[in-house]
JSON list of C-alpha atoms in Angstrom, two decimals:
[
{"chain": "A", "resi": 1, "resn": "MET", "atom": "CA", "xyz": [16.91, -21.96, -24.77]},
{"chain": "A", "resi": 2, "resn": "ASP", "atom": "CA", "xyz": [15.43, -25.18, -22.76]},
{"chain": "A", "resi": 3, "resn": "GLY", "atom": "CA", "xyz": [11.64, -24.80, -21.89]},
{"chain": "A", "resi": 4, "resn": "PHE", "atom": "CA", "xyz": [12.20, -26.11, -18.52]},
{"chain": "A", "resi": 5, "resn": "VAL", "atom": "CA", "xyz": [15.36, -23.75, -17.89]},
{"chain": "A", "resi": 6, "resn": "LEU", "atom": "CA", "xyz": [12.75, -20.83, -19.12]},
{"chain": "A", "resi": 7, "resn": "MET", "atom": "CA", "xyz": [10.04, -22.05, -16.62]},
{"chain": "A", "resi": 8, "resn": "ALA", "atom": "CA", "xyz": [12.79, -21.75, -13.70]},
{"chain": "A", "resi": 9, "resn": "ILE", "atom": "CA", "xyz": [13.89, -18.20, -14.78]},
{"chain": "A", "resi": 10, "resn": "LYS", "atom": "CA", "xyz": [10.07, -17.24, -14.77]},
{"chain": "A", "resi": 11, "resn": "ARG", "atom": "CA", "xyz": [9.55, -19.06, -11.45]},
{"chain": "A", "resi": 12, "resn": "ILE", "atom": "CA", "xyz": [12.80, -17.24, -10.02]},
{"chain": "A", "resi": 13, "resn": "ALA", "atom": "CA", "xyz": [11.58, -13.93, -11.30]},
{"chain": "A", "resi": 14, "resn": "VAL", "atom": "CA", "xyz": [8.63, -13.92, -10.09]},
{"chain": "A", "resi": 15, "resn": "GLU", "atom": "CA", "xyz": [9.76, -14.70, -6.33]},
{"chain": "A", "resi": 16, "resn": "THR", "atom": "CA", "xyz": [11.79, -11.05, -6.67]},
{"chain": "A", "resi": 17, "resn": "ALA", "atom": "CA", "xyz": [7.82, -9.45, -6.57]},
{"chain": "A", "resi": 18, "resn": "PHE", "atom": "CA", "xyz": [5.91, -12.29, -4.91]},
{"chain": "A", "resi": 19, "resn": "PHE", "atom": "CA", "xyz": [5.68, -15.04, -2.07]},
{"chain": "A", "resi": 20, "resn": "CYS", "atom": "CA", "xyz": [4.54, -18.23, -4.13]},
{"chain": "A", "resi": 21, "resn": "GLU", "atom": "CA", "xyz": [3.26, -20.20, -1.20]},
{"chain": "A", "resi": 22, "resn": "GLY", "atom": "CA", "xyz": [1.25, -22.31, -3.75]},
{"chain": "A", "resi": 23, "resn": "PRO", "atom": "CA", "xyz": [0.89, -21.22, -7.37]},
{"chain": "A", "resi": 24, "resn": "TYR", "atom": "CA", "xyz": [-1.44, -22.51, -9.99]},
{"chain": "A", "resi": 25, "resn": "ASP", "atom": "CA", "xyz": [1.02, -22.72, -12.62]},
{"chain": "A", "resi": 26, "resn": "SER", "atom": "CA", "xyz": [4.41, -23.91, -12.85]},
{"chain": "A", "resi": 27, "resn": "ASP", "atom": "CA", "xyz": [6.13, -20.75, -14.12]},
{"chain": "A", "resi": 28, "resn": "ASN", "atom": "CA", "xyz": [4.46, -19.10, -10.83]},
{"chain": "A", "resi": 29, "resn": "GLY", "atom": "CA", "xyz": [2.30, -17.17, -12.30]},
{"chain": "A", "resi": 30, "resn": "PHE", "atom": "CA", "xyz": [4.19, -15.55, -14.69]},
{"chain": "A", "resi": 31, "resn": "GLU", "atom": "CA", "xyz": [2.56, -15.57, -17.84]},
{"chain": "A", "resi": 32, "resn": "ARG", "atom": "CA", "xyz": [-0.70, -14.53, -15.86]},
{"chain": "A", "resi": 33, "resn": "LEU", "atom": "CA", "xyz": [1.04, -11.28, -15.07]},
{"chain": "A", "resi": 34, "resn": "MET", "atom": "CA", "xyz": [2.42, -10.30, -18.05]},
{"chain": "A", "resi": 35, "resn": "ALA", "atom": "CA", "xyz": [-1.29, -10.56, -19.21]},
{"chain": "A", "resi": 36, "resn": "CYS", "atom": "CA", "xyz": [-2.47, -8.22, -16.50]},
{"chain": "A", "resi": 37, "resn": "LYS", "atom": "CA", "xyz": [-3.05, -4.69, -17.56]},
{"chain": "A", "resi": 38, "resn": "THR", "atom": "CA", "xyz": [-4.71, -3.01, -14.56]},
{"chain": "A", "resi": 39, "resn": "ARG", "atom": "CA", "xyz": [-4.58, -3.44, -10.66]},
{"chain": "A", "resi": 40, "resn": "SER", "atom": "CA", "xyz": [-8.27, -5.05, -11.19]},
{"chain": "A", "resi": 41, "resn": "ASP", "atom": "CA", "xyz": [-6.85, -7.35, -13.74]},
{"chain": "A", "resi": 42, "resn": "LEU", "atom": "CA", "xyz": [-4.21, -8.52, -11.06]},
{"chain": "A", "resi": 43, "resn": "ASN", "atom": "CA", "xyz": [-6.77, -8.98, -8.24]},
{"chain": "A", "resi": 44, "resn": "ASN", "atom": "CA", "xyz": [-9.23, -10.99, -10.44]},
{"chain": "A", "resi": 45, "resn": "SER", "atom": "CA", "xyz": [-6.98, -12.83, -11.92]},
{"chain": "A", "resi": 46, "resn": "ALA", "atom": "CA", "xyz": [-6.52, -16.88, -10.10]},
{"chain": "A", "resi": 47, "resn": "PHE", "atom": "CA", "xyz": [-2.85, -16.90, -9.14]},
{"chain": "A", "resi": 48, "resn": "GLY", "atom": "CA", "xyz": [-3.19, -20.03, -6.23]},
{"chain": "A", "resi": 49, "resn": "ASP", "atom": "CA", "xyz": [-1.68, -18.46, -2.94]},
{"chain": "A", "resi": 50, "resn": "VAL", "atom": "CA", "xyz": [0.70, -15.80, -4.33]},
{"chain": "A", "resi": 51, "resn": "PHE", "atom": "CA", "xyz": [1.23, -12.77, -2.32]},
{"chain": "A", "resi": 52, "resn": "LEU", "atom": "CA", "xyz": [3.30, -9.27, -3.17]},
{"chain": "A", "resi": 53, "resn": "HIS", "atom": "CA", "xyz": [6.13, -8.66, -1.23]},
{"chain": "A", "resi": 54, "resn": "SER", "atom": "CA", "xyz": [5.78, -5.74, 1.10]},
{"chain": "A", "resi": 55, "resn": "PHE", "atom": "CA", "xyz": [8.15, -3.14, -0.94]},
{"chain": "A", "resi": 56, "resn": "LEU", "atom": "CA", "xyz": [5.79, -3.45, -3.94]},
{"chain": "A", "resi": 57, "resn": "ARG", "atom": "CA", "xyz": [2.81, -2.68, -2.11]},
{"chain": "A", "resi": 58, "resn": "GLY", "atom": "CA", "xyz": [0.98, 0.44, -3.78]},
{"chain": "A", "resi": 59, "resn": "LYS", "atom": "CA", "xyz": [3.09, -0.08, -6.66]},
{"chain": "A", "resi": 60, "resn": "SER", "atom": "CA", "xyz": [1.28, 0.16, -10.27]},
{"chain": "A", "resi": 61, "resn": "VAL", "atom": "CA", "xyz": [0.75, -3.17, -12.21]},
{"chain": "A", "resi": 62, "resn": "GLU", "atom": "CA", "xyz": [3.15, -1.95, -14.63]},
{"chain": "A", "resi": 63, "resn": "GLU", "atom": "CA", "xyz": [5.97, -1.23, -11.68]},
{"chain": "A", "resi": 64, "resn": "ILE", "atom": "CA", "xyz": [5.43, -5.06, -10.57]},
{"chain": "A", "resi": 65, "resn": "LYS", "atom": "CA", "xyz": [5.42, -6.28, -13.88]},
{"chain": "A", "resi": 66, "resn": "SER", "atom": "CA", "xyz": [8.66, -4.29, -14.89]},
{"chain": "A", "resi": 67, "resn": "VAL", "atom": "CA", "xyz": [10.62, -5.83, -11.83]},
{"chain": "A", "resi": 68, "resn": "VAL", "atom": "CA", "xyz": [9.39, -9.12, -12.43]},
{"chain": "A", "resi": 69, "resn": "LEU", "atom": "CA", "xyz": [10.25, -8.68, -16.45]},
{"chain": "A", "resi": 70, "resn": "ASN", "atom": "CA", "xyz": [13.66, -6.81, -15.79]},
{"chain": "A", "resi": 71, "resn": "SER", "atom": "CA", "xyz": [14.74, -9.86, -13.13]},
{"chain": "A", "resi": 72, "resn": "ALA", "atom": "CA", "xyz": [13.91, -12.48, -15.73]},
{"chain": "A", "resi": 73, "resn": "ILE", "atom": "CA", "xyz": [15.92, -10.71, -18.64]},
{"chain": "A", "resi": 74, "resn": "GLN", "atom": "CA", "xyz": [18.83, -10.47, -16.42]},
{"chain": "A", "resi": 75, "resn": "LEU", "atom": "CA", "xyz": [19.05, -14.38, -15.74]},
{"chain": "A", "resi": 76, "resn": "ILE", "atom": "CA", "xyz": [18.60, -14.71, -19.50]},
{"chain": "A", "resi": 77, "resn": "VAL", "atom": "CA", "xyz": [21.60, -12.16, -20.37]},
{"chain": "A", "resi": 78, "resn": "ALA", "atom": "CA", "xyz": [23.65, -13.65, -17.98]},
{"chain": "A", "resi": 79, "resn": "ILE", "atom": "CA", "xyz": [22.82, -17.38, -19.06]},
{"chain": "A", "resi": 80, "resn": "LYS", "atom": "CA", "xyz": [22.77, -16.98, -22.62]},
{"chain": "A", "resi": 81, "resn": "LYS", "atom": "CA", "xyz": [24.80, -13.79, -23.11]},
{"chain": "A", "resi": 82, "resn": "VAL", "atom": "CA", "xyz": [22.46, -12.41, -25.20]},
{"chain": "A", "resi": 83, "resn": "SER", "atom": "CA", "xyz": [21.42, -8.48, -25.35]},
{"chain": "A", "resi": 84, "resn": "ALA", "atom": "CA", "xyz": [18.46, -7.63, -23.05]},
{"chain": "A", "resi": 85, "resn": "GLU", "atom": "CA", "xyz": [16.44, -7.03, -26.41]},
{"chain": "A", "resi": 86, "resn": "ILE", "atom": "CA", "xyz": [17.05, -10.37, -27.20]},
{"chain": "A", "resi": 87, "resn": "ALA", "atom": "CA", "xyz": [16.55, -12.13, -23.66]},
{"chain": "A", "resi": 88, "resn": "GLU", "atom": "CA", "xyz": [13.04, -10.29, -23.70]},
{"chain": "A", "resi": 89, "resn": "GLN", "atom": "CA", "xyz": [12.16, -11.52, -27.09]},
{"chain": "A", "resi": 90, "resn": "ILE", "atom": "CA", "xyz": [13.09, -15.04, -26.34]},
{"chain": "A", "resi": 91, "resn": "LEU", "atom": "CA", "xyz": [11.11, -14.54, -22.40]},
{"chain": "A", "resi": 92, "resn": "LEU", "atom": "CA", "xyz": [7.96, -13.27, -24.27]},
{"chain": "A", "resi": 93, "resn": "GLN", "atom": "CA", "xyz": [7.83, -14.95, -27.28]},
{"chain": "A", "resi": 94, "resn": "THR", "atom": "CA", "xyz": [8.33, -18.61, -26.17]},
{"chain": "A", "resi": 95, "resn": "PRO", "atom": "CA", "xyz": [5.23, -20.96, -25.13]},
{"chain": "A", "resi": 96, "resn": "LEU", "atom": "CA", "xyz": [4.87, -22.73, -22.01]},
{"chain": "A", "resi": 97, "resn": "PRO", "atom": "CA", "xyz": [5.75, -26.26, -22.03]},
{"chain": "A", "resi": 98, "resn": "PRO", "atom": "CA", "xyz": [2.42, -28.60, -21.85]},
{"chain": "A", "resi": 99, "resn": "GLU", "atom": "CA", "xyz": [3.37, -29.09, -18.28]},
{"chain": "A", "resi": 100, "resn": "ALA", "atom": "CA", "xyz": [3.28, -25.51, -16.84]},
{"chain": "A", "resi": 101, "resn": "ILE", "atom": "CA", "xyz": [0.05, -24.99, -18.41]},
{"chain": "A", "resi": 102, "resn": "SER", "atom": "CA", "xyz": [-2.43, -24.61, -15.41]},
{"chain": "A", "resi": 103, "resn": "VAL", "atom": "CA", "xyz": [-5.31, -26.78, -14.92]},
{"chain": "A", "resi": 104, "resn": "ALA", "atom": "CA", "xyz": [-8.79, -25.53, -13.79]},
{"chain": "A", "resi": 105, "resn": "ARG", "atom": "CA", "xyz": [-9.08, -25.08, -9.82]},
{"chain": "A", "resi": 106, "resn": "PRO", "atom": "CA", "xyz": [-10.93, -22.95, -7.48]},
{"chain": "A", "resi": 107, "resn": "ALA", "atom": "CA", "xyz": [-10.52, -19.45, -8.31]},
{"chain": "A", "resi": 108, "resn": "ASN", "atom": "CA", "xyz": [-7.91, -17.81, -5.64]},
{"chain": "A", "resi": 109, "resn": "THR", "atom": "CA", "xyz": [-6.54, -14.49, -6.26]},
{"chain": "A", "resi": 110, "resn": "CYS", "atom": "CA", "xyz": [-3.11, -12.60, -5.55]},
{"chain": "A", "resi": 111, "resn": "THR", "atom": "CA", "xyz": [-3.23, -10.70, -2.41]},
{"chain": "A", "resi": 112, "resn": "VAL", "atom": "CA", "xyz": [-1.74, -7.14, -3.10]}
]
């Protein structure tokens, strides 16, 4: 799958859970979110100006990640006509293109 299409899918998926006013990286923090394991990880990760939508406030990190991941999987299934399992593999095993790797900036945290 084209890296830029995949990046766009990740952006759209993140926007199902977050308002992304000024994210630090090109995928709106998708990779950072997938690396979070606890609420503390989420609060301490630098995302930029990214705010959790109110319907997800109070949800666990796993629930938030599930919303974002399922959204991205559905988009890949629709575009590539593959199973959800294959879509998840595409999503989680594809490295970001160089343009999507974030640069060092002042640490802002995700507001949850």
